[in-house]
Coordinates of C-alpha atoms in Angstrom, one line a residue:
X1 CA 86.6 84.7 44.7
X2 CA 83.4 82.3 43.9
X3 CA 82.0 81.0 46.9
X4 CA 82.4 77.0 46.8
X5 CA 78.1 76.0 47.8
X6 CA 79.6 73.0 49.2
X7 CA 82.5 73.9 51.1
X8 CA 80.7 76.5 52.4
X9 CA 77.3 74.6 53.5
X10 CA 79.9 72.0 55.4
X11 CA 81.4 74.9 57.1
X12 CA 77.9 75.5 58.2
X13 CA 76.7 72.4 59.2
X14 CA 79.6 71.5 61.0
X15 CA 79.4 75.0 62.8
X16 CA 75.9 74.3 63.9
X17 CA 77.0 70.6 65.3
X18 CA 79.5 72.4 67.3
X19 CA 76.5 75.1 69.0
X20 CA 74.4 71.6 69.6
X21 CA 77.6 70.4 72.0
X22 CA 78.2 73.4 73.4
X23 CA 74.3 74.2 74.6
X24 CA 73.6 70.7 75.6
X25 CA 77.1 71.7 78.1
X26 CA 75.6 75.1 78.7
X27 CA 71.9 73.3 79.6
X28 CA 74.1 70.7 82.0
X29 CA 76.1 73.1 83.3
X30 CA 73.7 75.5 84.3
X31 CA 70.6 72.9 84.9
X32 CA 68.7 74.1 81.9
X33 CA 66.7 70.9 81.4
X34 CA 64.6 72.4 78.6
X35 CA 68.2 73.4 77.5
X36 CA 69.7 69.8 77.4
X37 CA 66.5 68.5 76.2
X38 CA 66.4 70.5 73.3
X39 CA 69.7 69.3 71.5
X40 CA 68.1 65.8 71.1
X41 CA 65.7 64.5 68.7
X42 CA 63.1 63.5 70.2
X43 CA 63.4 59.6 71.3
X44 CA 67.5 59.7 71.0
X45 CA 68.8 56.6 72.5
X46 CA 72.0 57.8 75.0
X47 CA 74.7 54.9 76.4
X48 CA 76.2 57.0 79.6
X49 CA 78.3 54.0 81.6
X50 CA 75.1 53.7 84.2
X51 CA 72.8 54.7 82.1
X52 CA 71.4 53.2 78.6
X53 CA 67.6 54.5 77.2
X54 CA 65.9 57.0 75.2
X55 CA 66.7 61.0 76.3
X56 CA 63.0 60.9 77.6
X57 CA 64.1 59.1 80.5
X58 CA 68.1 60.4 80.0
X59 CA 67.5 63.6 80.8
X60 CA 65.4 63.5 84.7
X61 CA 67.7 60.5 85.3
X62 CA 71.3 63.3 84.8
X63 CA 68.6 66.1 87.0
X64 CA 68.2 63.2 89.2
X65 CA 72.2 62.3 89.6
X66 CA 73.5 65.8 89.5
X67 CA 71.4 66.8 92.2
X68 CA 74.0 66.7 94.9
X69 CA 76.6 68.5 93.3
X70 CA 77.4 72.3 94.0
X71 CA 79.1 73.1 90.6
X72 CA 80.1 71.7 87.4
X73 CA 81.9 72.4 84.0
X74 CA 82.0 70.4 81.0
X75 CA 84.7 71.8 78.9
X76 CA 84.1 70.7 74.8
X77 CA 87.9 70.3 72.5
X78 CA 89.1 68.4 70.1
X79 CA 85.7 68.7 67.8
X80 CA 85.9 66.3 65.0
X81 CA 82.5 66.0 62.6
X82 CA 82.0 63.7 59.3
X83 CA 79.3 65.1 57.5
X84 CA 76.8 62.3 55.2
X85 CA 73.9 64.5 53.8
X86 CA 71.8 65.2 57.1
X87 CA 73.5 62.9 58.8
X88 CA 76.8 63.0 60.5
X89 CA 78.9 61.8 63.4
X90 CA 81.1 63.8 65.6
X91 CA 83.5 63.2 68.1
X92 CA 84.2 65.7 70.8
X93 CA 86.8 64.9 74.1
X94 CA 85.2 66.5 77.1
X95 CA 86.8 66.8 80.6
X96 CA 83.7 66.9 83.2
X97 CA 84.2 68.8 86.7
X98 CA 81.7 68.0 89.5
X99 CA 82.1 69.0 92.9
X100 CA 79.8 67.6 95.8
X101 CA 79.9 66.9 99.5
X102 CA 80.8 64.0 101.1
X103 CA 79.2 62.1 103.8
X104 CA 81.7 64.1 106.1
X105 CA 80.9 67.1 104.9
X106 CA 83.8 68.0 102.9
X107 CA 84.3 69.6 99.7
X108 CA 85.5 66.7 96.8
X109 CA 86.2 67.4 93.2
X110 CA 85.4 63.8 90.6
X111 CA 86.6 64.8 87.3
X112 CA 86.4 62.1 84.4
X113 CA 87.9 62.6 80.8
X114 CA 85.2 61.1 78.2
X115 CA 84.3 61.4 74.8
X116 CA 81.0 62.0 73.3
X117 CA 80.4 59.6 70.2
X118 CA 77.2 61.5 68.5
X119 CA 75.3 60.7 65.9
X120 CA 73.2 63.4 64.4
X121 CA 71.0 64.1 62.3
X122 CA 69.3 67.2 60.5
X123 CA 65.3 67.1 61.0
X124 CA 63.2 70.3 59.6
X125 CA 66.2 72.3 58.9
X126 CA 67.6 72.0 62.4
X127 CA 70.6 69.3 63.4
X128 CA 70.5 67.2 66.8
X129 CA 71.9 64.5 68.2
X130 CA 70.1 60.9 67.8
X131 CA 72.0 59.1 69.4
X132 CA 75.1 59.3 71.7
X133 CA 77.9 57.0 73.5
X134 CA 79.8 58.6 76.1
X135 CA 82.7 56.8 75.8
X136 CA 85.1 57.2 79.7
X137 CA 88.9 57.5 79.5
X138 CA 89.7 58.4 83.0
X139 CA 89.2 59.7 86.2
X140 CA 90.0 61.2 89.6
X141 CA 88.2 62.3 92.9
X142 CA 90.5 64.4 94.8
X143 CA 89.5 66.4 98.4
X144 CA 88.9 70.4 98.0
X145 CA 91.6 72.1 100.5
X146 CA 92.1 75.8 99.5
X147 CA 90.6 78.3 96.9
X148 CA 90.3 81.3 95.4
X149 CA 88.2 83.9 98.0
X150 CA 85.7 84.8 95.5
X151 CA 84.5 87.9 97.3
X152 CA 81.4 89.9 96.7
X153 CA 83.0 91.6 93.8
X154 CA 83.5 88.7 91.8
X155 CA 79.9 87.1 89.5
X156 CA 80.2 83.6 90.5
X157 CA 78.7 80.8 88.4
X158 CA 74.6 79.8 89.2
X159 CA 73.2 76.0 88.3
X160 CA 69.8 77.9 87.4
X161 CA 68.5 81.0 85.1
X162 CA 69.7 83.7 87.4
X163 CA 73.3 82.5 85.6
X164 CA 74.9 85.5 84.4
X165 CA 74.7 83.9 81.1
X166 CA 70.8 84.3 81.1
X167 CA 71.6 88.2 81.9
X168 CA 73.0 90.1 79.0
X169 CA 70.7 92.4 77.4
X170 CA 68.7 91.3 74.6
X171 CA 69.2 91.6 71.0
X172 CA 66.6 93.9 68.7
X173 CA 63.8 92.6 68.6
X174 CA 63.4 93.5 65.3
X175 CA 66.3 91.5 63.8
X176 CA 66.0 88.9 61.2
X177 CA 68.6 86.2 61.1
X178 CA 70.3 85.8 57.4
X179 CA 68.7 83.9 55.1
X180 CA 70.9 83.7 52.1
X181 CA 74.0 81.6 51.9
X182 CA 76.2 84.4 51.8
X183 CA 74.3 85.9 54.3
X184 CA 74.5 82.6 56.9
X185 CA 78.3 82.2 55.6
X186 CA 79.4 85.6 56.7
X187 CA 77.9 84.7 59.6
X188 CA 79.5 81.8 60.5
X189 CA 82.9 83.8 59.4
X190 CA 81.8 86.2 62.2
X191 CA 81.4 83.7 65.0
X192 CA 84.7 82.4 63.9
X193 CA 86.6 85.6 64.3
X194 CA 85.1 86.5 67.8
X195 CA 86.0 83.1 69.2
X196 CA 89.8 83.9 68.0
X197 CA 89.5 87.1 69.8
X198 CA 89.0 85.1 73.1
X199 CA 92.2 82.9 72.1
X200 CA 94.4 86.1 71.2
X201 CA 93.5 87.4 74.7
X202 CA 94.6 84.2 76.2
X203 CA 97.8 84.1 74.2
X204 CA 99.1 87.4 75.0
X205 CA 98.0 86.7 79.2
X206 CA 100.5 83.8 79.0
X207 CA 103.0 85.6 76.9
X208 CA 103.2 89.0 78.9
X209 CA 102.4 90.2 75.7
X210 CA 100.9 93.6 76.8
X211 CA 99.6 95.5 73.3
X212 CA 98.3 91.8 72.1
X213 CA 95.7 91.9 74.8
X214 CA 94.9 95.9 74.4
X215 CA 94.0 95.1 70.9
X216 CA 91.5 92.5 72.0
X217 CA 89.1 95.1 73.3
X218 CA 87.9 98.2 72.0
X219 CA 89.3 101.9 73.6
X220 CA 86.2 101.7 75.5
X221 CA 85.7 98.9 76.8
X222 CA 84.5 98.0 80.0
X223 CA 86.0 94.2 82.0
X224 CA 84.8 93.0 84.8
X225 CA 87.2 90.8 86.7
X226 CA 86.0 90.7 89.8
X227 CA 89.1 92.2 91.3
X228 CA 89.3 94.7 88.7
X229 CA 86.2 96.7 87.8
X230 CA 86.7 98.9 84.9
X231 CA 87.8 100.4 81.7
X232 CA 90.4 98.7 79.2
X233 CA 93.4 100.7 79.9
X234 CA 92.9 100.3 83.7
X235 CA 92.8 96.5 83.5
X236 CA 96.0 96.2 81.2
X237 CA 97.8 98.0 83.6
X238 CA 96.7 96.1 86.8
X239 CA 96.7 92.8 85.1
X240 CA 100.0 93.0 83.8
X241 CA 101.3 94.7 87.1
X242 CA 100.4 90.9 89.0
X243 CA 101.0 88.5 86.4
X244 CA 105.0 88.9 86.0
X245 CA 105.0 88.2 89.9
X246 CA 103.8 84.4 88.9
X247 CA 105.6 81.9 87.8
X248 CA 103.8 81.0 84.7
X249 CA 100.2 80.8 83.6
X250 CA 98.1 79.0 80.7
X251 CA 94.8 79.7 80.0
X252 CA 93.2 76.8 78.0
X253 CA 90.0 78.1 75.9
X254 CA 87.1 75.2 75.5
X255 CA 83.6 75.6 73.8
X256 CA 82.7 79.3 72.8
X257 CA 79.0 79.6 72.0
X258 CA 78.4 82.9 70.1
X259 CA 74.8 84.5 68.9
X260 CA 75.7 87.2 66.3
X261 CA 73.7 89.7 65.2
X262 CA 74.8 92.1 62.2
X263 CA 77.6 93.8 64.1
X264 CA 77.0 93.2 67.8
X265 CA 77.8 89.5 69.1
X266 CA 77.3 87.6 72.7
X267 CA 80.2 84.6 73.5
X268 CA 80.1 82.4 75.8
X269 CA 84.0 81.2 76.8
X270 CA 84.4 78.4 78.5
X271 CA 88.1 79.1 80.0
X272 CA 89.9 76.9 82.6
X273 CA 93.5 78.8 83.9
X274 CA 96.3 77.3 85.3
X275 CA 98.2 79.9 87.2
X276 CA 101.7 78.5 88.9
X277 CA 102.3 80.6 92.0
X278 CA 105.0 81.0 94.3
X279 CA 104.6 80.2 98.1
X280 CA 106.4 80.6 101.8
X281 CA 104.8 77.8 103.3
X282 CA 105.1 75.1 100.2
X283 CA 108.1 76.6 97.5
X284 CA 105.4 77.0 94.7
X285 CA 101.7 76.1 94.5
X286 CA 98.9 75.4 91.1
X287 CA 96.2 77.6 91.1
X288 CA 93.6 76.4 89.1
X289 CA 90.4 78.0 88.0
X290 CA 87.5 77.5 85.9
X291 CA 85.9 80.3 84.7
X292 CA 83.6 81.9 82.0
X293 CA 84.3 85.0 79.8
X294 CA 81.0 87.0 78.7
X295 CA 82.1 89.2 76.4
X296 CA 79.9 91.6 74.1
X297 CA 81.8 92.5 70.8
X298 CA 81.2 94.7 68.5
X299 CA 82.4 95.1 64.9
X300 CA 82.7 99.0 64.7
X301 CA 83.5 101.1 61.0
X302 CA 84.1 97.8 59.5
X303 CA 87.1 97.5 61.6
X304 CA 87.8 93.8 63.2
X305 CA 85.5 92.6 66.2
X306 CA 87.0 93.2 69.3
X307 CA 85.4 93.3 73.1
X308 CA 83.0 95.9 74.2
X309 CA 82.2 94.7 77.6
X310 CA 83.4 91.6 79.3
X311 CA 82.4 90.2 82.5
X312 CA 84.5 86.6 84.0
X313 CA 81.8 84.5 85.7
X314 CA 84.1 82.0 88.0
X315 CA 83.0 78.4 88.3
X316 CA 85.5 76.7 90.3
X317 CA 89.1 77.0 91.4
X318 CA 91.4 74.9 93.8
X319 CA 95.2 75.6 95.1
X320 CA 97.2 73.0 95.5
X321 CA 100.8 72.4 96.4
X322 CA 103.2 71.4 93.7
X323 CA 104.9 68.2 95.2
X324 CA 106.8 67.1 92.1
X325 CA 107.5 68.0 88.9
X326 CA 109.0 66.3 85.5
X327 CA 112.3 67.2 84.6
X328 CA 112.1 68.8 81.6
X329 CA 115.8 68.7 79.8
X330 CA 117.3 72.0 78.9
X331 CA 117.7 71.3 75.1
X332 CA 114.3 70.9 75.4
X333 CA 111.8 74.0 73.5
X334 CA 110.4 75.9 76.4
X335 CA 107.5 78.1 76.6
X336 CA 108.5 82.2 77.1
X337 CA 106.7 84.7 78.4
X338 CA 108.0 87.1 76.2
X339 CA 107.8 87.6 72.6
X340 CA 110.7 85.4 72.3
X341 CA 108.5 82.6 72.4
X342 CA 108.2 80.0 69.6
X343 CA 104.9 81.2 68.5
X344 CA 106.0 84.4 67.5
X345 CA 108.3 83.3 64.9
X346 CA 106.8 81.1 62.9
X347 CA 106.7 83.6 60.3
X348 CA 110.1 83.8 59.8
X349 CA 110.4 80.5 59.8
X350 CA 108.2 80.2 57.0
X351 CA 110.1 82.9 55.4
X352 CA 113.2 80.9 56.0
X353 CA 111.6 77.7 54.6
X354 CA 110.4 78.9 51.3

């Protein structure tokens, strides 16, 4: 089939708008100010609620307020992008996670739901943003009582360059990026199907689905978990050995910024995992985490990409007790976790419906 030229240059560009969001998070998250910096045109004016002026002075004024904060995560969805030419504005909801230290001493989470209004523009071959409105929706503060024990086995999250993110080994050095349209396409197609490999995985943690998340990673493949250390079959069998004992899980997949190169690509998965857990003390409890999957995947014999090596880098987490719930009604369509769930028949529904 004839490749459409301007189908496929929209899938491009729209692709590229999407890395600019999730490196400007990435830059933020990890206080890469060259980072952040870089995915502005130079004198980009920025309206942030208490702050309105170029990203010249934007950029040491966030350094300036982030400062006291220990952690953060901006988690990118909901990615909508009208292309005009080299221009184009895009719309992306964000849910931003700071936690700092009060005047007490204690441990307090502020998260806000906004939504970056950008307008960007494509300068020398290379889209950034000119100008942005973050645009607030809500917002809670909320006191940090238990967490995860993220023990010396686990990578933990870094707000500088010794991130794990900055770690992986390097690509050849020898490698030329594609410079055809078919070449930059396939590309594109590539970064596409790695980032549904981290949404499979996530799909067949919350469905018990056992062979779904085998086929994710490659026979030799290596995950570090921080309580599991290993190979692939060894992590599907201790995984799926503790997650029946919870009540329910549901890992939500954000921004994932991938760097291909022929067939060998880096992701970064911004992952935030709600885990519902029963408990003596308080009848159940929310487990929440927010985490990072660094995988490496390969595309090997032409087969389809799947993980080589992944390593979770954990951000955040908090446990809290449940102290209500919505009734949900019985006729209602609940989630399994099973194979019985809704999602696995939809194609014989189709079937049914043609």
């Amino acid at each position: 089939m004839p490749i459409d030229e301007r189908q496929a240059r929209a899938l491009l560009d729209k692709q590229a708008i999407t890395d600019v969001l999730a490196r400007f998070a990435r830059g933020v998250d990890r206080f890469d100010w060259e980072l952040a910096r870089s995915c502005f045109h130079g004198g980009a004016k920025l309206e942030h609620g208490a702050f309105n002026g170029p990203v010249e002075r934007f950029v040491p004024w966030l350094q300036a307020a982030l400062a006291p904060t220990s952690l953060g995560m901006h988690t990118i969805t909901n990615v909508l992008i009208d292309l005009d030419g080299d221009r184009a504005q895009s719309e992306a909801q964000v849910t931003a996670y700071q936690r700092a230290v009060t005047e007490s001493g204690e441990d307090e989470d502020g998260v806000a739901g906004v939504r970056w209004i950008d307008r960007l523009e494509r300068r020398a071959g290379e889209w950034k943003i000119a100008q942005r409105r973050t645009v607030w929706e809500w917002s809670t503060i909320a006191p940090v009582g238990r967490q995860w024990d993220f023990h010396g086995k686990y990578v933990t999250g870094r707000r500088d360059r010794q991130d794990a993110v900055y770690k992986r080994p390097a690509f050849r050095a020898d490698w030329s990026p594609p410079d055809t349209l078919e070449g930059r396409l396939q590309e594109a197609l590539d970064k596409q199907a790695i980032a549904e490999v981290a949404q499979r995985y996530c799909r067949a943690v919350d469905r018990l689905d056992r062979e779904l998340a085998r086929s994710c990673y490659h026979a030799n493949a290596t995950d570090d978990h921080g309580m599991y250390q290993g190979d692939r079959d060894g992590f599907i069998e201790y995984a799926f050995g503790g997650l029946p004992t919870m009540l329910g899980t549901m890992h939500y997949i954000g921004q994932v910024l991938v760097e291909v190169q022929g067939d060998v690509g880096y992701s970064e998965a911004y992952c935030v995992a709600y885990h519902r857990m029963p408990s003596r003390t308080s009848g159940r409890t929310e487990q929440v985490v927010g985490c990072r999957h660094l995988d490496r995947m390969e595309r090997r014999d032409g087969e389809a990409w799947r993980i080589g090596d992944r390593v979770i880098v954990y951000d955040w987490s908090r446990v809290d007790p449940i102290s209500g719930e919505y009734p949900i009604p019985p006729e209602w369509t609940r989630g399994q976790r099973s194979q019985q769930d809704p999602s696995y028949a939809r194609a014989q529904q189709g079937e049914r419906g043609a």
